[in-house]
Amino acid sequence: MTQSRVHTVLQRIYAADMPELADVEEILRIEAQDELGVLFGFADDVRREYVGDAVLLRGIIEFSNVCRNTCMYCGLNRHNVRLTRYRLTREEILATAANIKQAGVKTVVLQSGEEDNLDSRWLRQVIEDIKKEFDMAVTLSVGERRREDYESWRQAGADRYLLKIETSDPDLYRELHPGMSFENRIGCLRDLVELGYQTGSGNIVGLKGQTTRSLAGDVRFFKQGNFDMISVSPFIPHPQTALADEPAADLTMTLKMTALTRIVSRNAHIPATTAIGSLHGRDERPRALAVGANVLMPNFTPAPYRRYYEIYPNKRCVSEDPRACPDCLEQMAATIGRRVDYGRGDSLKRVGCAPHTFSN
Ligand code: SAM
Ligand code: FES
């Protein structure tokens, strides 16, 4: 493909209400450096126009690694009996939220495995306490729950919710999540949107059995969902999972997906994920920021627990003191001519945008 052909196809993808699968697949197949340069430059231009140069920070608290699910790629899945399981107390979560506030970060992300025994009222109280004591934005990422739970947490003040589709290909989803339901996941996303959450989804790149076509389907799913936030992570194999011997994701493919996600979503918040920072032992988050990403997620989980939230091995920033994160991330942003913004960083999709829609 020539550079001018890449540009023409990208223009078509950018302008379309729903990009053609063939166009997205064609872009996902490019490999020549000059053609990748056109894609990455296009995405960076869209990022600059729609979200600006600011890099937003979200402080994450991984408050429990207990999980009932079977996700075949994930080190927390219930079959991993070697993992030490933990759940933070309300007091530990509040003390950690205080550290996040002190660091100047205005969003707390409460993330956990999917616990059967997670008491909805307990989490509601934690949300109320954080809102009352610290007045910060609260993002939840605790998986599939009943609509009543989502509603109760929203009433308590939760602002945002992250629930990745992981793959939008229903057959592949079923293969990788034995006993789980793709339809239920879509239903949960619909509930979250209807309840007024700023809603995030996303995928994993490099999953066993994933094709260029299914990745192109993910790009279309992101377009259709009009999500407020979208996270693109590379697959990293975990030794205690069924996918232990599978290769890790290709970095370039992950960057291509990040770039296309920016181009179709325009003003969604897109993190340079910790997984991109951990892939192959190198911190490639600056490269993700340079091809469309605009968010970083420093990890504030208290040190004794952090190593047990082992979704994949060799996760970045497991031993660092989180109080050093803002300085470190400011430097990272500066290396590519960007700056950290300590605002709340709410969704940019709230005014004058088409509502979310899902086909399933
Ligand atoms: N339980 C919640 C849920 O499922 O939405 C949140 C926790 S889950 C550990 C957070 C994310 O980790 C998942 O959405 C998935 O994309 C990612 N993840 C899990 N295993 C991974 C792996 N081996 N490589 C890359 N990302 C992974
Ligand atoms: Fe439950 Fe990954 S399988 S958090």
CSV table of C-alpha atoms and ligand atoms in Angstrom, one decimal:
chain,number,residue,atom,x,y,z
A,1,MET,CA,0.0,0.0,0.0
A,2,THR,CA,1.3,3.5,-0.7
A,3,GLN,CA,1.2,6.2,2.0
A,4,SER,CA,-1.4,8.1,0.0
A,5,ARG,CA,-3.6,4.9,-0.1
A,6,VAL,CA,-3.2,4.6,3.7
A,7,HIS,CA,-4.3,8.2,4.1
A,8,THR,CA,-7.3,7.7,1.8
A,9,VAL,CA,-8.5,4.6,3.7
A,10,LEU,CA,-8.0,6.4,7.1
A,11,GLN,CA,-10.0,9.4,5.9
A,12,ARG,CA,-12.8,7.0,5.0
A,13,ILE,CA,-12.7,5.3,8.4
A,14,TYR,CA,-12.6,8.6,10.2
A,15,ALA,CA,-15.6,10.0,8.2
A,16,ALA,CA,-17.8,6.9,8.3
A,17,ASP,CA,-20.8,6.5,10.7
A,18,MET,CA,-19.6,2.9,10.8
A,19,PRO,CA,-16.3,2.0,9.2
A,20,GLU,CA,-16.2,-0.9,6.7
A,21,LEU,CA,-14.6,-4.1,8.1
A,22,ALA,CA,-12.4,-4.4,5.0
A,23,ASP,CA,-11.0,-0.9,5.5
A,24,VAL,CA,-10.1,-1.5,9.1
A,25,GLU,CA,-8.6,-4.9,8.3
A,26,GLU,CA,-6.5,-3.3,5.5
A,27,ILE,CA,-5.0,-0.8,8.0
A,28,LEU,CA,-4.4,-3.5,10.6
A,29,ARG,CA,-2.3,-5.4,8.1
A,30,ILE,CA,0.1,-2.6,7.2
A,31,GLU,CA,3.7,-3.1,8.4
A,32,ALA,CA,6.0,-0.8,6.5
A,33,GLN,CA,7.4,1.9,8.7
A,34,ASP,CA,6.3,4.8,6.4
A,35,GLU,CA,2.7,3.5,6.3
A,36,LEU,CA,2.6,3.0,10.1
A,37,GLY,CA,3.9,6.6,10.3
A,38,VAL,CA,0.8,7.8,8.4
A,39,LEU,CA,-1.5,5.9,10.7
A,40,PHE,CA,0.1,7.0,13.9
A,41,GLY,CA,0.4,10.6,12.7
A,42,PHE,CA,-3.3,10.6,11.7
A,43,ALA,CA,-4.3,9.3,15.2
A,44,ASP,CA,-2.1,11.8,16.9
A,45,ASP,CA,-3.7,14.6,15.0
A,46,VAL,CA,-7.2,13.4,15.9
A,47,ARG,CA,-6.1,13.2,19.6
A,48,ARG,CA,-4.7,16.7,19.5
A,49,GLU,CA,-7.9,18.1,17.9
A,50,TYR,CA,-10.4,16.3,20.1
A,51,VAL,CA,-8.8,15.9,23.5
A,52,GLY,CA,-5.8,18.2,23.4
A,53,ASP,CA,-2.3,17.8,24.8
A,54,ALA,CA,-3.3,17.0,28.4
A,55,VAL,CA,-2.6,13.6,30.0
A,56,LEU,CA,-5.2,12.7,32.6
A,57,LEU,CA,-4.3,10.7,35.7
A,58,ARG,CA,-6.5,8.1,37.4
A,59,GLY,CA,-5.4,6.6,40.7
A,60,ILE,CA,-6.3,2.9,40.8
A,61,ILE,CA,-7.0,0.8,44.0
A,62,GLU,CA,-7.1,-2.9,43.3
A,63,PHE,CA,-9.2,-3.6,46.4
A,64,SER,CA,-9.8,-7.4,46.0
A,65,ASN,CA,-8.4,-10.2,43.8
A,66,VAL,CA,-11.1,-12.7,44.7
A,67,CYS,CA,-12.9,-13.8,41.5
A,68,ARG,CA,-15.6,-16.3,40.5
A,69,ASN,CA,-14.8,-16.0,36.8
A,70,THR,CA,-13.0,-18.2,34.3
A,71,CYS,CA,-11.4,-15.8,31.9
A,72,MET,CA,-8.7,-18.0,30.4
A,73,TYR,CA,-6.1,-15.2,30.0
A,74,CYS,CA,-6.4,-13.8,33.5
A,75,GLY,CA,-4.2,-14.7,36.5
A,76,LEU,CA,-7.0,-13.9,38.9
A,77,ASN,CA,-9.4,-16.5,37.5
A,78,ARG,CA,-10.9,-18.8,40.0
A,79,HIS,CA,-8.9,-21.9,38.9
A,80,ASN,CA,-5.6,-20.3,39.9
A,81,VAL,CA,-5.4,-21.9,43.4
A,82,ARG,CA,-1.8,-20.8,43.9
A,83,LEU,CA,-2.7,-17.2,44.2
A,84,THR,CA,-3.0,-15.6,47.7
A,85,ARG,CA,-6.4,-13.9,47.8
A,86,TYR,CA,-7.1,-10.7,49.6
A,87,ARG,CA,-9.7,-8.0,50.1
A,88,LEU,CA,-8.9,-4.5,51.5
A,89,THR,CA,-11.0,-3.2,54.4
A,90,ARG,CA,-13.1,-0.1,54.1
A,91,GLU,CA,-10.5,1.7,56.3
A,92,GLU,CA,-7.6,0.6,54.0
A,93,ILE,CA,-9.5,1.8,50.9
A,94,LEU,CA,-10.2,5.2,52.5
A,95,ALA,CA,-6.6,5.6,53.6
A,96,THR,CA,-5.5,4.8,50.0
A,97,ALA,CA,-8.0,7.3,48.6
A,98,ALA,CA,-6.5,9.9,50.9
A,99,ASN,CA,-3.1,9.1,49.4
A,100,ILE,CA,-4.5,9.6,45.9
A,101,LYS,CA,-6.1,12.9,46.9
A,102,GLN,CA,-2.8,14.0,48.5
A,103,ALA,CA,-1.0,13.2,45.2
A,104,GLY,CA,-3.3,15.7,43.5
A,105,VAL,CA,-5.1,13.0,41.5
A,106,LYS,CA,-8.9,13.6,41.3
A,107,THR,CA,-10.2,10.2,40.1
A,108,VAL,CA,-10.2,7.0,42.2
A,109,VAL,CA,-10.7,3.8,40.3
A,110,LEU,CA,-11.9,0.9,42.5
A,111,GLN,CA,-11.1,-2.3,40.7
A,112,SER,CA,-11.4,-5.9,41.8
A,113,GLY,CA,-12.0,-9.5,40.6
A,114,GLU,CA,-15.7,-10.5,40.3
A,115,GLU,CA,-16.5,-11.6,43.8
A,116,ASP,CA,-19.6,-13.7,44.6
A,117,ASN,CA,-19.5,-12.4,48.1
A,118,LEU,CA,-19.0,-8.7,47.4
A,119,ASP,CA,-21.6,-7.0,49.5
A,120,SER,CA,-23.3,-4.3,47.4
A,121,ARG,CA,-24.2,-2.3,50.5
A,122,TRP,CA,-20.5,-2.4,51.7
A,123,LEU,CA,-19.3,-1.0,48.4
A,124,ARG,CA,-22.1,1.6,48.4
A,125,GLN,CA,-20.8,2.8,51.8
A,126,VAL,CA,-17.2,3.0,50.5
A,127,ILE,CA,-18.4,5.1,47.6
A,128,GLU,CA,-20.4,7.4,49.8
A,129,ASP,CA,-17.4,7.8,52.2
A,130,ILE,CA,-15.0,8.6,49.3
A,131,LYS,CA,-17.4,11.2,47.8
A,132,LYS,CA,-18.1,12.8,51.2
A,133,GLU,CA,-14.5,12.9,52.5
A,134,PHE,CA,-12.5,13.6,49.4
A,135,ASP,CA,-15.0,14.9,46.7
A,136,MET,CA,-13.3,12.9,43.9
A,137,ALA,CA,-14.6,11.2,40.8
A,138,VAL,CA,-15.2,7.5,41.5
A,139,THR,CA,-14.8,4.9,38.7
A,140,LEU,CA,-15.9,1.3,39.4
A,141,SER,CA,-14.5,-1.7,37.7
A,142,VAL,CA,-15.9,-4.8,39.5
A,143,GLY,CA,-17.4,-6.7,36.6
A,144,GLU,CA,-20.8,-8.0,35.8
A,145,ARG,CA,-23.4,-7.3,38.5
A,146,ARG,CA,-27.2,-7.0,38.8
A,147,ARG,CA,-28.7,-3.8,37.6
A,148,GLU,CA,-29.9,-3.0,41.1
A,149,ASP,CA,-26.3,-3.0,42.3
A,150,TYR,CA,-25.2,-0.7,39.5
A,151,GLU,CA,-28.1,1.6,40.3
A,152,SER,CA,-27.4,1.7,44.1
A,153,TRP,CA,-23.7,2.5,43.5
A,154,ARG,CA,-24.7,5.2,41.0
A,155,GLN,CA,-27.0,6.7,43.6
A,156,ALA,CA,-24.2,6.6,46.1
A,157,GLY,CA,-22.2,8.9,43.7
A,158,ALA,CA,-20.2,6.6,41.5
A,159,ASP,CA,-19.5,8.5,38.3
A,160,ARG,CA,-17.9,6.0,35.9
A,161,TYR,CA,-17.7,2.3,35.2
A,162,LEU,CA,-15.2,0.2,33.2
A,163,LEU,CA,-16.4,-3.1,31.8
A,164,LYS,CA,-14.3,-4.3,28.9
A,165,ILE,CA,-15.9,-6.5,26.3
A,166,GLU,CA,-12.4,-8.1,25.9
A,167,THR,CA,-13.4,-9.3,22.4
A,168,SER,CA,-16.5,-8.3,20.5
A,169,ASP,CA,-16.4,-11.6,18.6
A,170,PRO,CA,-19.1,-13.7,20.4
A,171,ASP,CA,-17.6,-17.1,19.4
A,172,LEU,CA,-14.1,-16.2,20.6
A,173,TYR,CA,-15.6,-14.7,23.7
A,174,ARG,CA,-17.3,-18.0,24.5
A,175,GLU,CA,-14.1,-20.0,23.9
A,176,LEU,CA,-12.1,-17.8,26.3
A,177,HIS,CA,-14.8,-17.4,29.0
A,178,PRO,CA,-16.2,-20.9,29.7
A,179,GLY,CA,-19.5,-20.7,31.4
A,180,MET,CA,-19.8,-16.9,31.0
A,181,SER,CA,-22.3,-15.1,28.8
A,182,PHE,CA,-21.4,-12.6,26.1
A,183,GLU,CA,-25.1,-11.5,26.0
A,184,ASN,CA,-25.0,-10.8,29.8
A,185,ARG,CA,-21.9,-8.6,29.3
A,186,ILE,CA,-23.6,-6.6,26.6
A,187,GLY,CA,-26.7,-6.3,28.9
A,188,CYS,CA,-24.5,-5.0,31.7
A,189,LEU,CA,-22.9,-2.4,29.4
A,190,ARG,CA,-26.4,-1.3,28.4
A,191,ASP,CA,-27.5,-1.0,32.0
A,192,LEU,CA,-24.5,1.1,32.9
A,193,VAL,CA,-25.2,3.5,30.0
A,194,GLU,CA,-28.9,3.7,30.9
A,195,LEU,CA,-28.0,4.5,34.5
A,196,GLY,CA,-26.0,7.4,33.4
A,197,TYR,CA,-22.5,6.1,34.1
A,198,GLN,CA,-19.6,7.5,32.0
A,199,THR,CA,-19.1,4.1,30.6
A,200,GLY,CA,-15.8,2.5,29.5
A,201,SER,CA,-15.2,-0.7,27.5
A,202,GLY,CA,-12.2,-2.1,25.7
A,203,ASN,CA,-10.4,-5.2,24.4
A,204,ILE,CA,-7.3,-7.4,24.7
A,205,VAL,CA,-5.1,-7.6,21.6
A,206,GLY,CA,-3.3,-10.9,20.8
A,207,LEU,CA,-5.7,-13.4,22.3
A,208,LYS,CA,-5.4,-17.0,21.2
A,209,GLY,CA,-7.8,-17.5,18.2
A,210,GLN,CA,-8.2,-13.7,17.5
A,211,THR,CA,-8.0,-12.7,13.9
A,212,THR,CA,-7.6,-9.4,12.1
A,213,ARG,CA,-11.3,-9.6,11.3
A,214,SER,CA,-12.2,-9.9,15.0
A,215,LEU,CA,-10.0,-7.0,15.9
A,216,ALA,CA,-11.6,-5.0,13.1
A,217,GLY,CA,-14.9,-6.0,14.7
A,218,ASP,CA,-13.7,-4.5,18.0
A,219,VAL,CA,-13.0,-1.2,16.3
A,220,ARG,CA,-16.6,-1.2,15.0
A,221,PHE,CA,-17.9,-2.2,18.4
A,222,PHE,CA,-16.1,0.8,19.9
A,223,LYS,CA,-17.6,3.1,17.3
A,224,GLN,CA,-21.1,1.7,17.8
A,225,GLY,CA,-20.9,1.9,21.6
A,226,ASN,CA,-19.8,5.6,21.5
A,227,PHE,CA,-18.0,4.8,24.8
A,228,ASP,CA,-16.7,7.5,27.1
A,229,MET,CA,-13.5,5.5,27.8
A,230,ILE,CA,-11.9,2.7,25.8
A,231,SER,CA,-9.0,0.6,27.0
A,232,VAL,CA,-6.8,-1.4,24.5
A,233,SER,CA,-4.4,-3.8,26.3
A,234,PRO,CA,-1.9,-6.3,24.9
A,235,PHE,CA,-2.3,-9.9,26.1
A,236,ILE,CA,0.5,-11.0,28.4
A,237,PRO,CA,0.5,-14.7,29.2
A,238,HIS,CA,0.2,-15.8,32.9
A,239,PRO,CA,2.0,-19.0,33.8
A,240,GLN,CA,-0.9,-20.3,36.0
A,241,THR,CA,-3.5,-20.0,33.2
A,242,ALA,CA,-4.6,-22.2,30.3
A,243,LEU,CA,-2.9,-19.7,27.9
A,244,ALA,CA,0.4,-19.9,29.7
A,245,ASP,CA,2.3,-21.0,26.6
A,246,GLU,CA,0.8,-18.6,24.1
A,247,PRO,CA,2.9,-15.7,22.8
A,248,ALA,CA,2.4,-12.2,24.2
A,249,ALA,CA,0.7,-9.6,22.0
A,250,ASP,CA,2.6,-7.9,19.2
A,251,LEU,CA,3.4,-4.3,20.3
A,252,THR,CA,2.9,-2.8,16.9
A,253,MET,CA,-0.6,-4.5,16.6
A,254,THR,CA,-1.5,-3.0,20.0
A,255,LEU,CA,-0.4,0.4,18.8
A,256,LYS,CA,-2.3,0.1,15.5
A,257,MET,CA,-5.5,-0.8,17.5
A,258,THR,CA,-4.9,2.2,19.9
A,259,ALA,CA,-4.5,4.5,16.9
A,260,LEU,CA,-7.7,3.2,15.1
A,261,THR,CA,-9.6,3.4,18.4
A,262,ARG,CA,-8.7,7.1,18.7
A,263,ILE,CA,-9.6,7.7,15.0
A,264,VAL,CA,-13.1,6.2,15.3
A,265,SER,CA,-13.9,7.4,18.8
A,266,ARG,CA,-12.4,10.9,18.4
A,267,ASN,CA,-12.9,12.2,22.0
A,268,ALA,CA,-13.0,9.1,24.2
A,269,HIS,CA,-10.5,8.9,27.0
A,270,ILE,CA,-8.0,6.2,26.1
A,271,PRO,CA,-5.4,5.0,28.6
A,272,ALA,CA,-1.8,4.1,27.8
A,273,THR,CA,-2.4,0.9,29.8
A,274,THR,CA,-0.1,-0.6,32.4
A,275,ALA,CA,-0.1,-3.8,30.3
A,276,ILE,CA,1.5,-1.7,27.4
A,277,GLY,CA,4.0,-0.5,30.1
A,278,SER,CA,4.7,-4.1,31.0
A,279,LEU,CA,4.9,-5.9,27.7
A,280,HIS,CA,8.3,-7.4,26.9
A,281,GLY,CA,9.7,-5.7,30.0
A,282,ARG,CA,9.9,-2.3,28.4
A,283,ASP,CA,7.7,0.7,29.3
A,284,GLU,CA,6.0,1.6,26.0
A,285,ARG,CA,3.4,3.8,27.5
A,286,PRO,CA,4.9,6.9,25.8
A,287,ARG,CA,4.4,5.3,22.4
A,288,ALA,CA,0.8,4.6,23.2
A,289,LEU,CA,0.4,8.3,24.2
A,290,ALA,CA,2.0,9.3,20.9
A,291,VAL,CA,-0.6,7.3,18.8
A,292,GLY,CA,-3.8,8.4,20.4
A,293,ALA,CA,-3.8,7.7,24.2
A,294,ASN,CA,-4.4,10.5,26.7
A,295,VAL,CA,-4.7,8.8,30.2
A,296,LEU,CA,-2.3,7.2,32.6
A,297,MET,CA,-3.3,5.1,35.6
A,298,PRO,CA,-0.9,5.1,38.5
A,299,ASN,CA,-1.4,2.2,40.9
A,300,PHE,CA,-2.0,3.2,44.6
A,301,THR,CA,-2.8,-0.3,45.8
A,302,PRO,CA,-1.0,-0.7,49.2
A,303,ALA,CA,2.3,-2.4,48.8
A,304,PRO,CA,1.6,-5.7,50.7
A,305,TYR,CA,-1.3,-6.5,48.4
A,306,ARG,CA,-0.1,-5.1,45.1
A,307,ARG,CA,1.9,-8.2,44.0
A,308,TYR,CA,-1.2,-10.4,44.6
A,309,TYR,CA,-3.2,-8.5,42.0
A,310,GLU,CA,-1.3,-10.5,39.4
A,311,ILE,CA,-3.4,-10.4,36.2
A,312,TYR,CA,-0.2,-11.1,34.3
A,313,PRO,CA,3.4,-11.5,35.5
A,314,ASN,CA,6.0,-8.7,35.7
A,315,LYS,CA,3.5,-5.9,36.0
A,316,ARG,CA,5.0,-2.5,35.9
A,317,CYS,CA,5.3,-0.4,39.1
A,318,VAL,CA,4.6,-3.2,41.6
A,319,SER,CA,7.4,-2.2,44.0
A,320,GLU,CA,7.5,1.6,43.5
A,321,ASP,CA,6.1,4.0,46.1
A,322,PRO,CA,2.9,5.4,44.5
A,323,ARG,CA,3.7,8.9,46.0
A,324,ALA,CA,6.5,9.1,43.4
A,325,CYS,CA,4.1,8.3,40.5
A,326,PRO,CA,2.9,11.8,39.6
A,327,ASP,CA,6.5,13.1,39.2
A,328,CYS,CA,7.4,10.0,37.2
A,329,LEU,CA,4.4,10.4,34.9
A,330,GLU,CA,4.9,14.1,34.5
A,331,GLN,CA,8.4,13.3,33.2
A,332,MET,CA,7.0,10.6,30.9
A,333,ALA,CA,4.4,13.1,29.4
A,334,ALA,CA,7.1,15.7,29.0
A,335,THR,CA,9.4,13.4,27.0
A,336,ILE,CA,6.8,13.5,24.2
A,337,GLY,CA,5.9,17.2,24.6
A,338,ARG,CA,2.7,16.6,26.7
A,339,ARG,CA,1.7,17.8,30.2
A,340,VAL,CA,-0.2,16.2,33.0
A,341,ASP,CA,-3.6,17.7,33.8
A,342,TYR,CA,-4.7,17.3,37.4
A,343,GLY,CA,-8.4,17.9,36.6
A,344,ARG,CA,-11.2,15.3,37.1
A,345,GLY,CA,-11.1,14.6,33.4
A,346,ASP,CA,-14.8,13.8,32.9
A,347,SER,CA,-16.2,12.4,29.7
A,348,LEU,CA,-16.0,14.7,26.7
A,349,LYS,CA,-19.0,12.9,25.1
A,350,ARG,CA,-21.7,14.3,27.4
A,351,VAL,CA,-22.8,17.2,25.1
A,352,GLY,CA,-24.4,16.9,21.7
A,353,CYS,CA,-23.4,13.3,21.0
A,354,ALA,CA,-25.2,10.4,19.6
A,355,PRO,CA,-26.3,8.0,22.4
A,356,HIS,CA,-24.7,4.6,22.8
A,357,THR,CA,-26.2,1.7,20.9
A,358,PHE,CA,-25.5,-2.0,20.9
A,359,SER,CA,-26.5,-4.5,18.3
A,360,ASN,CA,-26.8,-7.5,20.7
B,1,SAM,N1,-13.2,-8.0,37.3
B,1,SAM,C1,-13.3,-6.8,36.5
B,1,SAM,C2,-13.7,-7.1,35.1
B,1,SAM,O1,-13.6,-8.2,34.7
B,1,SAM,O2,-14.1,-6.1,34.4
B,1,SAM,C3,-12.0,-6.0,36.5
B,1,SAM,C4,-10.7,-6.7,36.8
B,1,SAM,S1,-10.0,-7.4,35.4
B,1,SAM,C5,-8.6,-8.2,36.1
B,1,SAM,C6,-9.3,-6.0,34.5
B,1,SAM,C7,-8.8,-6.3,33.1
B,1,SAM,O3,-7.6,-7.1,33.1
B,1,SAM,C8,-9.7,-7.1,32.2
B,1,SAM,O4,-10.7,-6.3,31.7
B,1,SAM,C9,-8.7,-7.6,31.2
B,1,SAM,O5,-8.8,-6.9,30.0
B,1,SAM,C10,-7.4,-7.4,31.8
B,1,SAM,N2,-6.5,-8.6,31.7
B,1,SAM,C11,-6.8,-9.8,32.4
B,1,SAM,N3,-5.8,-10.7,32.1
B,1,SAM,C12,-5.0,-10.1,31.2
B,1,SAM,C13,-3.8,-10.6,30.5
B,1,SAM,N4,-3.3,-11.8,30.7
B,1,SAM,N5,-3.2,-9.7,29.7
B,1,SAM,C14,-3.7,-8.4,29.5
B,1,SAM,N6,-4.8,-8.0,30.1
B,1,SAM,C15,-5.4,-8.8,31.0
B,2,FES,FE1,-11.7,-12.4,37.3
B,2,FES,FE2,-9.8,-11.8,35.7
B,2,FES,S1,-10.9,-13.6,35.8
B,2,FES,S2,-10.6,-10.6,37.3
